[in-house]
PDB file of N, CA, C and O in Angstrom:
ATOM      1  N   MET A   1     -54.885  -7.156  -5.976  1.00 52.00           N
ATOM      2  CA  MET A   1     -53.424  -7.797  -6.295  1.00 52.00           C
ATOM      3  C   MET A   1     -52.682  -7.518  -5.135  1.00 52.00           C
ATOM      4  O   MET A   1     -52.491  -6.086  -4.927  1.00 52.00           O
ATOM      5  N   THR A   2     -51.680  -8.081  -4.118  1.00 57.00           N
ATOM      6  CA  THR A   2     -50.976  -7.911  -3.467  1.00 57.00           C
ATOM      7  C   THR A   2     -49.804  -7.392  -3.992  1.00 57.00           C
ATOM      8  O   THR A   2     -49.351  -7.887  -5.284  1.00 57.00           O
ATOM      9  N   SER A   3     -48.859  -6.752  -3.117  1.00 58.00           N
ATOM     10  CA  SER A   3     -47.535  -6.336  -3.792  1.00 58.00           C
ATOM     11  C   SER A   3     -46.460  -7.424  -3.892  1.00 58.00           C
ATOM     12  O   SER A   3     -45.501  -7.373  -4.509  1.00 58.00           O
ATOM     13  N   ALA A   4     -46.784  -8.467  -3.123  1.00 61.00           N
ATOM     14  CA  ALA A   4     -45.836  -9.700  -3.288  1.00 61.00           C
ATOM     15  C   ALA A   4     -46.334 -10.322  -4.562  1.00 61.00           C
ATOM     16  O   ALA A   4     -44.950 -10.861  -5.295  1.00 61.00           O
ATOM     17  N   SER A   5     -47.312 -10.535  -5.224  1.00 68.00           N
ATOM     18  CA  SER A   5     -47.690 -10.866  -6.607  1.00 68.00           C
ATOM     19  C   SER A   5     -47.488  -9.893  -7.633  1.00 68.00           C
ATOM     20  O   SER A   5     -47.244 -10.445  -8.637  1.00 68.00           O
ATOM     21  N   GLN A   6     -47.484  -8.810  -7.528  1.00 81.00           N
ATOM     22  CA  GLN A   6     -47.069  -7.696  -8.491  1.00 81.00           C
ATOM     23  C   GLN A   6     -45.648  -7.335  -8.543  1.00 81.00           C
ATOM     24  O   GLN A   6     -45.500  -7.214  -9.717  1.00 81.00           O
ATOM     25  N   SER A   7     -44.770  -7.695  -7.756  1.00 82.00           N
ATOM     26  CA  SER A   7     -43.602  -7.405  -7.836  1.00 82.00           C
ATOM     27  C   SER A   7     -42.980  -8.477  -9.044  1.00 82.00           C
ATOM     28  O   SER A   7     -42.121  -7.696  -9.629  1.00 82.00           O
ATOM     29  N   PRO A   8     -43.081  -9.409  -9.212  1.00 89.00           N
ATOM     30  CA  PRO A   8     -42.383 -10.241 -10.453  1.00 89.00           C
ATOM     31  C   PRO A   8     -43.107  -9.507 -11.566  1.00 89.00           C
ATOM     32  O   PRO A   8     -42.140  -9.607 -12.743  1.00 89.00           O
ATOM     33  N   ARG A   9     -44.332  -9.194 -11.788  1.00 92.00           N
ATOM     34  CA  ARG A   9     -44.600  -8.557 -12.881  1.00 92.00           C
ATOM     35  C   ARG A   9     -44.020  -7.236 -13.255  1.00 92.00           C
ATOM     36  O   ARG A   9     -43.623  -7.126 -14.610  1.00 92.00           O
ATOM     37  N   ILE A  10     -43.912  -6.269 -12.439  1.00 92.00           N
ATOM     38  CA  ILE A  10     -43.212  -5.220 -12.421  1.00 92.00           C
ATOM     39  C   ILE A  10     -41.652  -5.644 -13.016  1.00 92.00           C
ATOM     40  O   ILE A  10     -41.151  -4.669 -13.631  1.00 92.00           O
ATOM     41  N   LEU A  11     -40.936  -6.433 -12.289  1.00 92.00           N
ATOM     42  CA  LEU A  11     -39.689  -6.789 -12.574  1.00 92.00           C
ATOM     43  C   LEU A  11     -39.351  -7.244 -13.846  1.00 92.00           C
ATOM     44  O   LEU A  11     -38.564  -7.021 -14.619  1.00 92.00           O
ATOM     45  N   ARG A  12     -40.583  -8.123 -14.373  1.00 94.00           N
ATOM     46  CA  ARG A  12     -40.472  -8.274 -15.770  1.00 94.00           C
ATOM     47  C   ARG A  12     -40.816  -7.214 -16.838  1.00 94.00           C
ATOM     48  O   ARG A  12     -40.017  -7.501 -17.732  1.00 94.00           O
ATOM     49  N   ILE A  13     -41.323  -6.195 -16.707  1.00 94.00           N
ATOM     50  CA  ILE A  13     -41.855  -5.288 -17.382  1.00 94.00           C
ATOM     51  C   ILE A  13     -40.426  -4.703 -17.287  1.00 94.00           C
ATOM     52  O   ILE A  13     -40.137  -4.132 -18.336  1.00 94.00           O
ATOM     53  N   ALA A  14     -39.845  -4.275 -16.170  1.00 94.00           N
ATOM     54  CA  ALA A  14     -38.571  -3.615 -16.399  1.00 94.00           C
ATOM     55  C   ALA A  14     -37.500  -4.094 -17.297  1.00 94.00           C
ATOM     56  O   ALA A  14     -36.877  -3.677 -18.111  1.00 94.00           O
ATOM     57  N   MET A  15     -37.603  -5.592 -17.119  1.00 94.00           N
ATOM     58  CA  MET A  15     -36.323  -6.280 -17.894  1.00 94.00           C
ATOM     59  C   MET A  15     -36.644  -6.176 -19.487  1.00 94.00           C
ATOM     60  O   MET A  15     -35.737  -6.235 -20.184  1.00 94.00           O
ATOM     61  N   ILE A  16     -38.106  -6.323 -19.665  1.00 95.00           N
ATOM     62  CA  ILE A  16     -38.353  -6.218 -21.161  1.00 95.00           C
ATOM     63  C   ILE A  16     -37.744  -4.841 -21.948  1.00 95.00           C
ATOM     64  O   ILE A  16     -37.311  -4.757 -22.851  1.00 95.00           O
ATOM     65  N   LEU A  17     -38.199  -3.804 -20.961  1.00 95.00           N
ATOM     66  CA  LEU A  17     -37.799  -2.474 -21.511  1.00 95.00           C
ATOM     67  C   LEU A  17     -36.300  -2.284 -21.429  1.00 95.00           C
ATOM     68  O   LEU A  17     -35.935  -1.595 -22.456  1.00 95.00           O
ATOM     69  N   VAL A  18     -35.471  -2.643 -20.454  1.00 95.00           N
ATOM     70  CA  VAL A  18     -34.029  -3.026 -20.536  1.00 95.00           C
ATOM     71  C   VAL A  18     -33.858  -3.373 -21.943  1.00 95.00           C
ATOM     72  O   VAL A  18     -32.644  -3.301 -22.550  1.00 95.00           O
ATOM     73  N   LEU A  19     -34.124  -4.466 -22.172  1.00 96.00           N
ATOM     74  CA  LEU A  19     -34.028  -5.466 -23.299  1.00 96.00           C
ATOM     75  C   LEU A  19     -34.103  -4.529 -24.589  1.00 96.00           C
ATOM     76  O   LEU A  19     -33.360  -4.364 -25.744  1.00 96.00           O
ATOM     77  N   VAL A  20     -35.171  -4.029 -24.404  1.00 96.00           N
ATOM     78  CA  VAL A  20     -35.503  -3.036 -25.601  1.00 96.00           C
ATOM     79  C   VAL A  20     -34.744  -2.192 -25.974  1.00 96.00           C
ATOM     80  O   VAL A  20     -34.034  -1.577 -27.073  1.00 96.00           O
ATOM     81  N   PHE A  21     -34.156  -1.536 -24.655  1.00 96.00           N
ATOM     82  CA  PHE A  21     -33.082  -0.394 -24.635  1.00 96.00           C
ATOM     83  C   PHE A  21     -31.780  -0.624 -25.406  1.00 96.00           C
ATOM     84  O   PHE A  21     -31.200  -0.417 -25.869  1.00 96.00           O
ATOM     85  N   ASN A  22     -31.302  -2.206 -24.990  1.00 96.00           N
ATOM     86  CA  ASN A  22     -29.937  -2.691 -25.292  1.00 96.00           C
ATOM     87  C   ASN A  22     -30.259  -3.131 -26.628  1.00 96.00           C
ATOM     88  O   ASN A  22     -28.918  -2.749 -27.197  1.00 96.00           O
ATOM     89  N   LEU A  23     -31.131  -3.428 -27.219  1.00 96.00           N
ATOM     90  CA  LEU A  23     -31.214  -3.607 -28.610  1.00 96.00           C
ATOM     91  C   LEU A  23     -31.357  -2.484 -29.544  1.00 96.00           C
ATOM     92  O   LEU A  23     -30.621  -2.540 -30.774  1.00 96.00           O
ATOM     93  N   MET A  24     -32.022  -1.389 -28.959  1.00 95.00           N
ATOM     94  CA  MET A  24     -31.518  -0.474 -29.536  1.00 95.00           C
ATOM     95  C   MET A  24     -30.290   0.195 -29.940  1.00 95.00           C
ATOM     96  O   MET A  24     -29.636   0.997 -30.551  1.00 95.00           O
ATOM     97  N   ALA A  25     -29.770   0.066 -28.469  1.00 95.00           N
ATOM     98  CA  ALA A  25     -28.158   0.405 -28.501  1.00 95.00           C
ATOM     99  C   ALA A  25     -27.323  -0.229 -29.417  1.00 95.00           C
ATOM    100  O   ALA A  25     -26.521   0.142 -29.773  1.00 95.00           O
ATOM    101  N   LEU A  26     -27.675  -1.646 -29.501  1.00 95.00           N
ATOM    102  CA  LEU A  26     -26.654  -2.409 -30.461  1.00 95.00           C
ATOM    103  C   LEU A  26     -26.875  -1.906 -31.622  1.00 95.00           C
ATOM    104  O   LEU A  26     -26.098  -2.031 -32.582  1.00 95.00           O
ATOM    105  N   VAL A  27     -28.242  -1.558 -32.023  1.00 94.00           N
ATOM    106  CA  VAL A  27     -28.346  -1.023 -33.621  1.00 94.00           C
ATOM    107  C   VAL A  27     -27.698  -0.019 -34.070  1.00 94.00           C
ATOM    108  O   VAL A  27     -27.103   0.175 -34.984  1.00 94.00           O
ATOM    109  N   VAL A  28     -27.625   1.116 -32.850  1.00 94.00           N
ATOM    110  CA  VAL A  28     -26.803   1.983 -33.217  1.00 94.00           C
ATOM    111  C   VAL A  28     -25.521   2.174 -33.311  1.00 94.00           C
ATOM    112  O   VAL A  28     -24.585   2.523 -33.824  1.00 94.00           O
ATOM    113  N   LEU A  29     -25.241   0.912 -32.303  1.00 94.00           N
ATOM    114  CA  LEU A  29     -23.702   0.874 -32.224  1.00 94.00           C
ATOM    115  C   LEU A  29     -23.093   0.060 -33.662  1.00 94.00           C
ATOM    116  O   LEU A  29     -22.251   0.580 -33.708  1.00 94.00           O
ATOM    117  N   ILE A  30     -23.994  -1.037 -33.948  1.00 94.00           N
ATOM    118  CA  ILE A  30     -23.298  -1.700 -35.253  1.00 94.00           C
ATOM    119  C   ILE A  30     -23.879  -0.809 -36.444  1.00 94.00           C
ATOM    120  O   ILE A  30     -22.808  -0.555 -37.513  1.00 94.00           O
ATOM    121  N   HIS A  31     -25.040  -0.234 -36.807  1.00 88.00           N
ATOM    122  CA  HIS A  31     -25.214   0.696 -38.055  1.00 88.00           C
ATOM    123  C   HIS A  31     -25.516   1.728 -37.822  1.00 88.00           C
ATOM    124  O   HIS A  31     -26.734   1.987 -37.374  1.00 88.00           O
ATOM    125  N   GLU A  32     -24.628   2.774 -37.547  1.00 85.00           N
ATOM    126  CA  GLU A  32     -25.276   4.248 -37.016  1.00 85.00           C
ATOM    127  C   GLU A  32     -25.532   5.048 -38.258  1.00 85.00           C
ATOM    128  O   GLU A  32     -24.928   5.068 -39.394  1.00 85.00           O
ATOM    129  N   ASN A  33     -26.837   5.452 -38.220  1.00 91.00           N
ATOM    130  CA  ASN A  33     -27.390   6.322 -39.106  1.00 91.00           C
ATOM    131  C   ASN A  33     -28.244   7.205 -38.215  1.00 91.00           C
ATOM    132  O   ASN A  33     -28.542   7.046 -36.981  1.00 91.00           O
ATOM    133  N   PRO A  34     -28.470   8.443 -38.934  1.00 93.00           N
ATOM    134  CA  PRO A  34     -29.248   9.441 -38.069  1.00 93.00           C
ATOM    135  C   PRO A  34     -30.655   8.878 -37.312  1.00 93.00           C
ATOM    136  O   PRO A  34     -31.066   9.552 -36.235  1.00 93.00           O
ATOM    137  N   ILE A  35     -31.265   8.025 -38.236  1.00 93.00           N
ATOM    138  CA  ILE A  35     -32.732   7.705 -37.640  1.00 93.00           C
ATOM    139  C   ILE A  35     -32.398   6.955 -36.681  1.00 93.00           C
ATOM    140  O   ILE A  35     -33.381   7.105 -35.613  1.00 93.00           O
ATOM    141  N   ALA A  36     -31.884   5.894 -36.781  1.00 92.00           N
ATOM    142  CA  ALA A  36     -31.743   4.952 -35.587  1.00 92.00           C
ATOM    143  C   ALA A  36     -30.835   5.770 -34.355  1.00 92.00           C
ATOM    144  O   ALA A  36     -31.397   5.441 -33.233  1.00 92.00           O
ATOM    145  N   PHE A  37     -30.179   6.805 -34.485  1.00 93.00           N
ATOM    146  CA  PHE A  37     -29.476   7.556 -33.334  1.00 93.00           C
ATOM    147  C   PHE A  37     -30.783   8.201 -32.793  1.00 93.00           C
ATOM    148  O   PHE A  37     -30.585   8.328 -31.664  1.00 93.00           O
ATOM    149  N   THR A  38     -31.542   8.783 -33.662  1.00 94.00           N
ATOM    150  CA  THR A  38     -32.522   9.849 -33.107  1.00 94.00           C
ATOM    151  C   THR A  38     -33.638   8.824 -32.317  1.00 94.00           C
ATOM    152  O   THR A  38     -34.248   9.465 -31.172  1.00 94.00           O
ATOM    153  N   LEU A  39     -33.986   7.882 -32.918  1.00 93.00           N
ATOM    154  CA  LEU A  39     -34.970   6.925 -32.008  1.00 93.00           C
ATOM    155  C   LEU A  39     -34.559   6.500 -30.724  1.00 93.00           C
ATOM    156  O   LEU A  39     -34.934   6.337 -29.582  1.00 93.00           O
ATOM    157  N   PHE A  40     -33.105   6.015 -30.794  1.00 94.00           N
ATOM    158  CA  PHE A  40     -32.563   5.815 -29.645  1.00 94.00           C
ATOM    159  C   PHE A  40     -32.454   6.732 -28.386  1.00 94.00           C
ATOM    160  O   PHE A  40     -32.466   6.639 -27.344  1.00 94.00           O
ATOM    161  N   MET A  41     -32.203   8.095 -28.866  1.00 94.00           N
ATOM    162  CA  MET A  41     -32.241   9.279 -28.044  1.00 94.00           C
ATOM    163  C   MET A  41     -33.435   9.482 -27.430  1.00 94.00           C
ATOM    164  O   MET A  41     -33.741   9.809 -26.146  1.00 94.00           O
ATOM    165  N   PHE A  42     -34.300   9.514 -28.191  1.00 96.00           N
ATOM    166  CA  PHE A  42     -35.763   9.891 -27.943  1.00 96.00           C
ATOM    167  C   PHE A  42     -36.787   8.736 -27.430  1.00 96.00           C
ATOM    168  O   PHE A  42     -37.684   9.198 -26.613  1.00 96.00           O
ATOM    169  N   VAL A  43     -36.284   7.513 -27.801  1.00 95.00           N
ATOM    170  CA  VAL A  43     -37.173   6.188 -27.134  1.00 95.00           C
ATOM    171  C   VAL A  43     -36.333   5.608 -26.236  1.00 95.00           C
ATOM    172  O   VAL A  43     -36.833   5.235 -25.273  1.00 95.00           O
ATOM    173  N   GLY A  44     -35.072   5.073 -26.333  1.00 94.00           N
ATOM    174  CA  GLY A  44     -34.429   4.558 -25.732  1.00 94.00           C
ATOM    175  C   GLY A  44     -34.106   4.733 -24.493  1.00 94.00           C
ATOM    176  O   GLY A  44     -34.107   4.225 -23.249  1.00 94.00           O
ATOM    177  N   GLN A  45     -33.670   6.300 -24.034  1.00 94.00           N
ATOM    178  CA  GLN A  45     -33.178   6.752 -22.919  1.00 94.00           C
ATOM    179  C   GLN A  45     -34.554   6.803 -22.023  1.00 94.00           C
ATOM    180  O   GLN A  45     -34.239   6.584 -21.029  1.00 94.00           O
ATOM    181  N   PRO A  46     -35.613   7.481 -22.503  1.00 95.00           N
ATOM    182  CA  PRO A  46     -36.864   7.214 -21.525  1.00 95.00           C
ATOM    183  C   PRO A  46     -37.157   5.863 -21.178  1.00 95.00           C
ATOM    184  O   PRO A  46     -37.667   5.484 -20.002  1.00 95.00           O
ATOM    185  N   LEU A  47     -36.962   4.906 -21.997  1.00 95.00           N
ATOM    186  CA  LEU A  47     -37.427   3.337 -21.474  1.00 95.00           C
ATOM    187  C   LEU A  47     -36.412   3.089 -20.302  1.00 95.00           C
ATOM    188  O   LEU A  47     -36.928   2.368 -19.658  1.00 95.00           O
ATOM    189  N   PHE A  48     -35.137   3.324 -20.652  1.00 95.00           N
ATOM    190  CA  PHE A  48     -34.179   2.974 -19.652  1.00 95.00           C
ATOM    191  C   PHE A  48     -34.746   3.876 -18.302  1.00 95.00           C
ATOM    192  O   PHE A  48     -34.348   3.101 -17.196  1.00 95.00           O
ATOM    193  N   THR A  49     -34.888   4.987 -18.282  1.00 96.00           N
ATOM    194  CA  THR A  49     -35.305   5.585 -17.116  1.00 96.00           C
ATOM    195  C   THR A  49     -36.580   5.123 -16.352  1.00 96.00           C
ATOM    196  O   THR A  49     -36.594   4.787 -15.383  1.00 96.00           O
ATOM    197  N   ILE A  50     -37.501   4.922 -17.404  1.00 96.00           N
ATOM    198  CA  ILE A  50     -38.969   4.149 -16.767  1.00 96.00           C
ATOM    199  C   ILE A  50     -38.473   2.673 -16.060  1.00 96.00           C
ATOM    200  O   ILE A  50     -38.788   2.374 -14.888  1.00 96.00           O
ATOM    201  N   ALA A  51     -37.602   2.009 -16.899  1.00 96.00           N
ATOM    202  CA  ALA A  51     -37.062   0.736 -16.035  1.00 96.00           C
ATOM    203  C   ALA A  51     -36.409   0.920 -14.898  1.00 96.00           C
ATOM    204  O   ALA A  51     -36.585   0.092 -13.870  1.00 96.00           O
ATOM    205  N   LEU A  52     -35.801   1.641 -14.782  1.00 96.00           N
ATOM    206  CA  LEU A  52     -34.928   2.047 -13.516  1.00 96.00           C
ATOM    207  C   LEU A  52     -35.845   2.450 -12.559  1.00 96.00           C
ATOM    208  O   LEU A  52     -35.621   2.050 -11.446  1.00 96.00           O
ATOM    209  N   ILE A  53     -36.809   3.289 -12.767  1.00 96.00           N
ATOM    210  CA  ILE A  53     -37.694   3.767 -11.870  1.00 96.00           C
ATOM    211  C   ILE A  53     -38.858   2.556 -11.379  1.00 96.00           C
ATOM    212  O   ILE A  53     -38.939   2.337  -9.880  1.00 96.00           O
ATOM    213  N   LEU A  54     -38.953   1.862 -12.185  1.00 95.00           N
ATOM    214  CA  LEU A  54     -39.820   0.435 -11.980  1.00 95.00           C
ATOM    215  C   LEU A  54     -39.057  -0.618 -11.057  1.00 95.00           C
ATOM    216  O   LEU A  54     -39.690  -0.871  -9.846  1.00 95.00           O
ATOM    217  N   LEU A  55     -37.879  -0.388 -11.103  1.00 94.00           N
ATOM    218  CA  LEU A  55     -36.782  -1.316 -10.465  1.00 94.00           C
ATOM    219  C   LEU A  55     -36.670  -0.933  -9.111  1.00 94.00           C
ATOM    220  O   LEU A  55     -36.706  -1.559  -7.967  1.00 94.00           O
ATOM    221  N   ILE A  56     -36.411   0.221  -9.083  1.00 95.00           N
ATOM    222  CA  ILE A  56     -36.329   0.684  -7.574  1.00 95.00           C
ATOM    223  C   ILE A  56     -37.600   0.740  -6.855  1.00 95.00           C
ATOM    224  O   ILE A  56     -37.901   0.523  -5.620  1.00 95.00           O
ATOM    225  N   GLY A  57     -38.831   1.073  -7.579  1.00 93.00           N
ATOM    226  CA  GLY A  57     -40.175   1.029  -6.775  1.00 93.00           C
ATOM    227  C   GLY A  57     -40.553  -0.617  -6.437  1.00 93.00           C
ATOM    228  O   GLY A  57     -40.985  -0.645  -5.281  1.00 93.00           O
ATOM    229  N   ALA A  58     -40.074  -1.527  -7.312  1.00 91.00           N
ATOM    230  CA  ALA A  58     -40.362  -2.962  -6.794  1.00 91.00           C
ATOM    231  C   ALA A  58     -39.359  -3.161  -5.427  1.00 91.00           C
ATOM    232  O   ALA A  58     -39.825  -3.963  -4.663  1.00 91.00           O
ATOM    233  N   VAL A  59     -38.099  -2.783  -5.662  1.00 91.00           N
ATOM    234  CA  VAL A  59     -37.252  -3.121  -4.396  1.00 91.00           C
ATOM    235  C   VAL A  59     -37.756  -2.497  -3.238  1.00 91.00           C
ATOM    236  O   VAL A  59     -37.631  -3.136  -2.119  1.00 91.00           O
ATOM    237  N   LEU A  60     -38.388  -0.983  -3.417  1.00 91.00           N
ATOM    238  CA  LEU A  60     -38.688  -0.532  -2.092  1.00 91.00           C
ATOM    239  C   LEU A  60     -39.991  -1.251  -1.715  1.00 91.00           C
ATOM    240  O   LEU A  60     -40.263  -1.374  -0.363  1.00 91.00           O
ATOM    241  N   ALA A  61     -41.019  -1.674  -2.369  1.00 90.00           N
ATOM    242  CA  ALA A  61     -42.351  -2.283  -2.024  1.00 90.00           C
ATOM    243  C   ALA A  61     -41.790  -3.666  -1.475  1.00 90.00           C
ATOM    244  O   ALA A  61     -42.309  -3.855  -0.393  1.00 90.00           O
ATOM    245  N   GLU A  62     -40.980  -4.196  -2.271  1.00 89.00           N
ATOM    246  CA  GLU A  62     -40.310  -5.899  -1.098  1.00 89.00           C
ATOM    247  C   GLU A  62     -39.934  -5.553   0.101  1.00 89.00           C
ATOM    248  O   GLU A  62     -39.954  -6.049   0.943  1.00 89.00           O
ATOM    249  N   LEU A  63     -39.179  -4.461   0.297  1.00 90.00           N
ATOM    250  CA  LEU A  63     -38.566  -4.074   1.826  1.00 90.00           C
ATOM    251  C   LEU A  63     -39.584  -3.761   2.455  1.00 90.00           C
ATOM    252  O   LEU A  63     -39.260  -3.804   3.956  1.00 90.00           O
ATOM    253  N   ARG A  64     -40.396  -2.846   1.940  1.00 91.00           N
ATOM    254  CA  ARG A  64     -41.475  -2.805   2.983  1.00 91.00           C
ATOM    255  C   ARG A  64     -42.486  -3.386   3.194  1.00 91.00           C
ATOM    256  O   ARG A  64     -42.754  -3.512   4.432  1.00 91.00           O
ATOM    257  N   SER A  65     -42.505  -4.473   2.277  1.00 89.00           N
ATOM    258  CA  SER A  65     -43.489  -5.504   2.761  1.00 89.00           C
ATOM    259  C   SER A  65     -42.830  -6.687   3.845  1.00 89.00           C
ATOM    260  O   SER A  65     -43.619  -7.227   4.765  1.00 89.00           O
ATOM    261  N   ARG A  66     -41.414  -6.792   3.718  1.00 89.00           N
ATOM    262  CA  ARG A  66     -40.742  -7.355   4.771  1.00 89.00           C
ATOM    263  C   ARG A  66     -40.434  -6.554   6.200  1.00 89.00           C
ATOM    264  O   ARG A  66     -39.588  -7.204   6.876  1.00 89.00           O
ATOM    265  N   GLN A  67     -40.980  -5.311   6.038  1.00 90.00           N
ATOM    266  CA  GLN A  67     -40.542  -4.464   7.074  1.00 90.00           C
ATOM    267  C   GLN A  67     -39.023  -4.303   7.416  1.00 90.00           C
ATOM    268  O   GLN A  67     -38.853  -4.369   8.582  1.00 90.00           O
ATOM    269  N   ILE A  68     -38.393  -4.000   6.390  1.00 87.00           N
ATOM    270  CA  ILE A  68     -37.011  -3.761   6.395  1.00 87.00           C
ATOM    271  C   ILE A  68     -36.854  -2.307   6.478  1.00 87.00           C
ATOM    272  O   ILE A  68     -35.912  -1.809   7.206  1.00 87.00           O
ATOM    273  N   ILE A  69     -37.681  -1.625   5.590  1.00 83.00           N
ATOM    274  CA  ILE A  69     -37.603  -0.275   5.716  1.00 83.00           C
ATOM    275  C   ILE A  69     -39.035   0.401   6.377  1.00 83.00           C
ATOM    276  O   ILE A  69     -39.838  -0.148   6.273  1.00 83.00           O
TER     277      ILE A  69
END
């Protein structure tokens, strides 16, 4: 699998992770309870971090494949 064909897949995974993070944040914002907040802090924050790392990795791979960096 080449980096050009893998990049959209990685970006799609990152978007799904951010969507899950945003849905969890919306649940905490609308209906605040200790269980939802705890899940958001221990699951939501790492999901966002993983999505950010995937996004940066995909952008860097694309820049390297086009020989920009």
